[in-house]
Coordinates of C-alpha atoms in Angstrom, one line a residue:
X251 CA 50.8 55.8 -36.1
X252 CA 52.7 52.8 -34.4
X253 CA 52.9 54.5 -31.4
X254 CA 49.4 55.5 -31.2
X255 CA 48.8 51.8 -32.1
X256 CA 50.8 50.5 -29.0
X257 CA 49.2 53.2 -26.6
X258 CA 45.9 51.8 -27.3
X259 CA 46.4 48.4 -26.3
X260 CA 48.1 49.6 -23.5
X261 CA 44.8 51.0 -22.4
X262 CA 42.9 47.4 -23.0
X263 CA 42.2 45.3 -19.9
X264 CA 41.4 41.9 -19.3
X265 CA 37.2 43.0 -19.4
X266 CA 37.9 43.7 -23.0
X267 CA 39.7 40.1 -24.0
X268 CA 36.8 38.4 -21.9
X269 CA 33.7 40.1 -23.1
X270 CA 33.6 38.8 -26.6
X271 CA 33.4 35.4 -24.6
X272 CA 30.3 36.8 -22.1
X273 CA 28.7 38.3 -25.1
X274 CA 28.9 34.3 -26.9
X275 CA 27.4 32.9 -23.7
X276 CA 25.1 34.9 -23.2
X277 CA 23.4 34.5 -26.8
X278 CA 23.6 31.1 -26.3
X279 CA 21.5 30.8 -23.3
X280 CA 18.7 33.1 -24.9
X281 CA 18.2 31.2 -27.7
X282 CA 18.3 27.9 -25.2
X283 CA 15.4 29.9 -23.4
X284 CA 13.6 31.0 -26.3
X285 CA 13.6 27.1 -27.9
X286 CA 12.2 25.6 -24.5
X287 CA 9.4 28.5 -24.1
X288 CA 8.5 27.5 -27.6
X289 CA 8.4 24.0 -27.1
X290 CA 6.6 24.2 -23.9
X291 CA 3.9 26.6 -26.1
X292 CA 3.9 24.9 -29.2
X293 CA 5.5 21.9 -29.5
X294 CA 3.8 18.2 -29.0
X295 CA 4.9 16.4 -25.7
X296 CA 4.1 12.5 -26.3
X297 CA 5.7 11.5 -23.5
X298 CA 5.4 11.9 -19.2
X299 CA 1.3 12.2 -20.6
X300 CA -1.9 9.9 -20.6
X301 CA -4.2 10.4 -23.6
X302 CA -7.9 10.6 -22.3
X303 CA -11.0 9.4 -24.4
X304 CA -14.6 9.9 -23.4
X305 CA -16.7 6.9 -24.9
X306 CA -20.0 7.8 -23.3
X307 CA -21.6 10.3 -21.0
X308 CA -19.1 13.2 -19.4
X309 CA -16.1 13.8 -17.1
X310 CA -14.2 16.5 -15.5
X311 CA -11.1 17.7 -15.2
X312 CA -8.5 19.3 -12.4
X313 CA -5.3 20.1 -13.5
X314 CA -2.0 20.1 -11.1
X315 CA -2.1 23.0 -8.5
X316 CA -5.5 24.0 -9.0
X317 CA -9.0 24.2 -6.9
X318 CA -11.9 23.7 -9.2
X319 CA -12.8 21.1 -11.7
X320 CA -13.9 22.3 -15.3
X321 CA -15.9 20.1 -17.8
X322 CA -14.3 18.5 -21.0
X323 CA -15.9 19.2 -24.0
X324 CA -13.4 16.8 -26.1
X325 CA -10.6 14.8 -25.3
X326 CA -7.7 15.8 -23.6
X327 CA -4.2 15.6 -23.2
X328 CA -3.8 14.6 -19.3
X329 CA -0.4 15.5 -17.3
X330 CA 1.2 14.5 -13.9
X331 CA -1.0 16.0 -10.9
X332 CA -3.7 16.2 -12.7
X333 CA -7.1 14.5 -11.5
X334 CA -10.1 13.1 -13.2
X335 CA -13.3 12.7 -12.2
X336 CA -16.0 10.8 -14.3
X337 CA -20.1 11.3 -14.0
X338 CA -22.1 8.6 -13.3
X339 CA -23.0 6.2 -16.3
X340 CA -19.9 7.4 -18.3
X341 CA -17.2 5.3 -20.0
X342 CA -13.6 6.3 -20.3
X343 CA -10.3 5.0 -21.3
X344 CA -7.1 6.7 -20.3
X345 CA -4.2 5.4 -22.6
X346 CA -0.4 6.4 -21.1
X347 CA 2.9 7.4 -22.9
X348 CA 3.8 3.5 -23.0
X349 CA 0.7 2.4 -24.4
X350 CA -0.9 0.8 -20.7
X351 CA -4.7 1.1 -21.2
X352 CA -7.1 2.4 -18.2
X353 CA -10.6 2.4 -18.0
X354 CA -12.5 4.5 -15.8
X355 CA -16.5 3.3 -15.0
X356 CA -19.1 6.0 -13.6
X357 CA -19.0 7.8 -10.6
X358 CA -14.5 7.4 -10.4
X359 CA -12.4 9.8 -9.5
X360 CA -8.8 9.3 -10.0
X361 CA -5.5 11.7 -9.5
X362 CA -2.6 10.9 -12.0
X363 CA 0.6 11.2 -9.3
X364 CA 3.6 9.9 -11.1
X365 CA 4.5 9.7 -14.9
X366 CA 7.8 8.8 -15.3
X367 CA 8.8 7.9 -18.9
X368 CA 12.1 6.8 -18.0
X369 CA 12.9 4.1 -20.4
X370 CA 15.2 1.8 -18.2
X371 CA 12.5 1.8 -15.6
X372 CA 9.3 3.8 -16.6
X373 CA 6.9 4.3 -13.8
X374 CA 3.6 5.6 -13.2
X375 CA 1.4 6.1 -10.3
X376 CA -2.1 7.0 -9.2
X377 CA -4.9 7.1 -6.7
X378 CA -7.7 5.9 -6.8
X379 CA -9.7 8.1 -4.9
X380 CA -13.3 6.6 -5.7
X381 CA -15.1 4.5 -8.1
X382 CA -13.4 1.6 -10.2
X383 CA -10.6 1.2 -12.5
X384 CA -9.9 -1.6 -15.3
X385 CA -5.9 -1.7 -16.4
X386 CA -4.5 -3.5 -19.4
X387 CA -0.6 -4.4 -19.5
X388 CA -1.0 -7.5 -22.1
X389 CA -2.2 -4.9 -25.1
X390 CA 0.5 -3.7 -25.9
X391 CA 2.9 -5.4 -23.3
X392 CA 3.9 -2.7 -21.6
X393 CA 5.5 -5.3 -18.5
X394 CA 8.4 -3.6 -18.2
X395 CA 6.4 -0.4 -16.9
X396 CA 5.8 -0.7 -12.8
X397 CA 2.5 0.7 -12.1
X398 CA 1.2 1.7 -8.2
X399 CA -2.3 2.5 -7.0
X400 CA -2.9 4.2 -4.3
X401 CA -6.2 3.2 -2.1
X402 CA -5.7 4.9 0.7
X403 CA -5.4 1.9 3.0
X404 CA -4.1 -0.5 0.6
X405 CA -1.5 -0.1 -2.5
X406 CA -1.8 -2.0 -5.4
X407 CA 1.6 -2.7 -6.9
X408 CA 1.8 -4.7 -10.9
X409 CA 4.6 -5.2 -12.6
X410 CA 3.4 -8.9 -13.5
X411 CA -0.4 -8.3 -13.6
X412 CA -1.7 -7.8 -17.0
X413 CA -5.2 -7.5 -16.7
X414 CA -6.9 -6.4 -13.7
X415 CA -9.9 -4.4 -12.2
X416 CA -9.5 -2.2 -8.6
X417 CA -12.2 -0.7 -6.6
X418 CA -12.6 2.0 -4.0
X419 CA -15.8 2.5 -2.2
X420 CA -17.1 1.4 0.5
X421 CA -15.3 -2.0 -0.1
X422 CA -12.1 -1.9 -2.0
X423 CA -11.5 -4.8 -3.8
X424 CA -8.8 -6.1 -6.5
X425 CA -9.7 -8.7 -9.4
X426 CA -6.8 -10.4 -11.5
X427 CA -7.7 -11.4 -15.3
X428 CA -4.2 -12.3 -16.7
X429 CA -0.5 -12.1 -16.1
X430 CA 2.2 -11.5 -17.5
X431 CA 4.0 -14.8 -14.8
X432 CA 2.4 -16.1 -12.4
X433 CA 3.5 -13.4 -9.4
X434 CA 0.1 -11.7 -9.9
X435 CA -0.4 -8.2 -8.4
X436 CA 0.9 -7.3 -4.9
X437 CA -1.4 -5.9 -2.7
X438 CA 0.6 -4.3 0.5
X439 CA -2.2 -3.4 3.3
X440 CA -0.8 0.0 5.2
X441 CA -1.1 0.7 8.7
X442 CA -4.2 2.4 10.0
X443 CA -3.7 6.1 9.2
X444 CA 0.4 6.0 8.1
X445 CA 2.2 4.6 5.3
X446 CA 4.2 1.8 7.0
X447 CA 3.3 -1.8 5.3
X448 CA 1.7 -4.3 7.9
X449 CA 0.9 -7.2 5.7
X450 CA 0.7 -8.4 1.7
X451 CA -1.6 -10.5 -0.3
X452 CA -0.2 -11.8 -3.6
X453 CA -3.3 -12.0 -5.7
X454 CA -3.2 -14.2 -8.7
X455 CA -4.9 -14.4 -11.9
X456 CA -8.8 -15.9 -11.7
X457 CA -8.7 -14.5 -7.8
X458 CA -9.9 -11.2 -6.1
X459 CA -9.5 -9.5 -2.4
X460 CA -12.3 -7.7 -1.0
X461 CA -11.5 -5.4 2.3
X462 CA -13.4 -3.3 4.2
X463 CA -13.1 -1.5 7.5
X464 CA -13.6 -4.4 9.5
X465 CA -11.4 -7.0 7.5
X466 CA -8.7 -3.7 7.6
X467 CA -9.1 -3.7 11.7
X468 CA -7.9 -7.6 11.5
X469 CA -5.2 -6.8 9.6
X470 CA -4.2 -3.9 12.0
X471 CA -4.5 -6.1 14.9
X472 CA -2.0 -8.4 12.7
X473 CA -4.9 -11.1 12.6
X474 CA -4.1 -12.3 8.9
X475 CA -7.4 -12.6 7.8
X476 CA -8.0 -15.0 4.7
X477 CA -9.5 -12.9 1.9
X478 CA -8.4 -14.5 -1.3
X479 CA -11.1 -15.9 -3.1
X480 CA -12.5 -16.6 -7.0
X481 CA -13.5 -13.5 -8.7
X482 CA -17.5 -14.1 -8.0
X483 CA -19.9 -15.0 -10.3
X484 CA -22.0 -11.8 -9.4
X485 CA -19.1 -9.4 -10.7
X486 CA -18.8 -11.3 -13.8
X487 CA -22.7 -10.9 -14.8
X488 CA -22.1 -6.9 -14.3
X489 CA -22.2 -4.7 -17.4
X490 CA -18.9 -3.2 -16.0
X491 CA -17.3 -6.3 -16.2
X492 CA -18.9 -7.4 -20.0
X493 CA -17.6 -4.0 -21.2
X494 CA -14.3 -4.3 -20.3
X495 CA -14.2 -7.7 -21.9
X496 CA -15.0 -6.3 -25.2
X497 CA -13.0 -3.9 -25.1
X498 CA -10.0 -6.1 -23.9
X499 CA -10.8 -8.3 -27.1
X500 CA -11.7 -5.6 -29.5
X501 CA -10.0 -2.2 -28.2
X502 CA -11.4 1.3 -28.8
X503 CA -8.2 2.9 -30.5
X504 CA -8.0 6.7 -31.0
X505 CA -5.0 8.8 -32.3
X506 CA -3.3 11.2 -30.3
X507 CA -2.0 15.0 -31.6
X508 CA -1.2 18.1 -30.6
X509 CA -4.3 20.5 -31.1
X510 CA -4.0 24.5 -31.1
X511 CA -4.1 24.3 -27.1
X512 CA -1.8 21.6 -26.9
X513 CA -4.2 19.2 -26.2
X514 CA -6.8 16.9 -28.0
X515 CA -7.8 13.6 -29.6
X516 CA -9.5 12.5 -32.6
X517 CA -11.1 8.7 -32.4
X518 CA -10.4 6.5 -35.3
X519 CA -11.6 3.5 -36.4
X520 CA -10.5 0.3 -33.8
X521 CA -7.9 -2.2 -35.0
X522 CA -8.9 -5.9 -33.9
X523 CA -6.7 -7.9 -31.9
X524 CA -6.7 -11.7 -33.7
X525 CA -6.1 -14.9 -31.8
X526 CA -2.6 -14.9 -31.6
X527 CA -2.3 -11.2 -30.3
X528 CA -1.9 -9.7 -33.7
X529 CA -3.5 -6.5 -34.3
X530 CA -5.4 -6.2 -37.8
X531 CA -7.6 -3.6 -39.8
X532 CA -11.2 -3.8 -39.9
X533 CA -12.2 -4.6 -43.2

């Protein structure tokens, strides 16, 4: 029986002492597998997201490596790539993983480039591609998050900006409300058709820039035009403008979950933000 014993390990080779090993590993990366396809299908992703809320009238959506826009019938959950384009005479707000609040007015159309949730140096990035756009840092001080928009011919750059309105039209034009410092939001003016920077405008809070295609030549043909000015009188009498007010001093808050899709919002009632920045219940 010995003998037989020793003849059989005899006949053993190094496969056999390694595949127990292979057969471990192996396992191990299924289940790995198996836990990320479920958390892509099931499980809820708060961060590298922006939470949209529809306040009034309609909007569509395109999602990252797609064609065609499709209607949303509720809220949604919106991811990097994605793009949003709002009807006329609707009201949106877009809140991102860090809590920076965006408000979308009729007619925009903006495509969400860059959510990074990093949390040494969170970053997000978007263009504009028409319409206007109303950002709020100073809700929930979200400073620490850089934030780029993307105009085309100019990009707006805040890390020090905490309330501010951008435009894309037929003018493009950027409004500062409140800071975080005094460095304002940078404003860096590209070279006609490329990417290289030609000039910057440091706009500061109480001020806006207005450009259009025959300030843009000036700046091409390294003129420096002067374009800072007050924010006008006119923009402040808009309905746009009286909007975001209110909401800046009473925000719309809605909660954010995980629906059957993986997507989807449920409005609650708004907390009010108090004198001192405190945020407080309705009674």
């Amino acid at each position: 029986m010995y003998a037989k014993y020793r003849q059989m390990r005899r006949q053993q080779g190094p496969v056999d002492y390694v595949l127990p090993f292979l057969i471990i590993v192996c396992v191990g990366i299924i289940l790995i597998l198996v836990w990320n396809l479920w958390k892509a299908l099931f499980g809820e992703d708060t961060t590298r997201a922006a939470y949209l809320h529809v306040i009034d009238g309609s909007a569509q959506m395109k999602t990252w490596n797609t064609d065609d826009y499709f209607s949303l019938s509720t809220d949604v959950v919106v991811r990097q790539g994605d793009e949003i384009s709002v009807s006329n005479g609707s009201k949106v707000i877009v809140e991102f993983f860090d809590g920076t609040i965006m408000r979308m007015g009729g007619g925009s159309t903006v495509r969400f480039d860059l959510l990074d949730d990093k949390n040494d140096n969170p970053q997000l990035e978007i263009s504009l591609l028409d319409g206007m756009i109303w950002i709020n840092k100073i809700y929930k001080g979200t400073a620490e998050t850089g934030l780029s928009i993307d105009l085309a011919d100019i990009i707006v750059d805040s890390r020090a900006a905490g309330i501010f309105e951008v435009e894309s039209g037929e003018d493009m034009a950027v409004r500062i409300f409140d800071v975080f410092n005094e460095d304002g939001v940078l404003v860096e003016i590209l070279e006609k058709g490329g990417d290289k920077v030609v000039e910057e405008e440091n706009v500061g809070v109480g001020q806006e820039v207005v450009l259009n295609d025959k300030i843009l030549e000036r700046y091409w043909q390294h003129q420096s035009p002067s374009v800072l000015a007050a924010v006008s009188d006119e923009f402040k009498q808009g309905d746009w403008y009286k909007w975001n007010v209110a909401e800046d001093t009473k925000p719309t808050v809605f909660e954010k979950f995980a629906g059957v899709d993986g997507a989807g919002l449920v409005k609650v009632e708004p907390e009010e933000v108090v004198g001192n920045g405190e945020i407080v219940e309705p009674e």
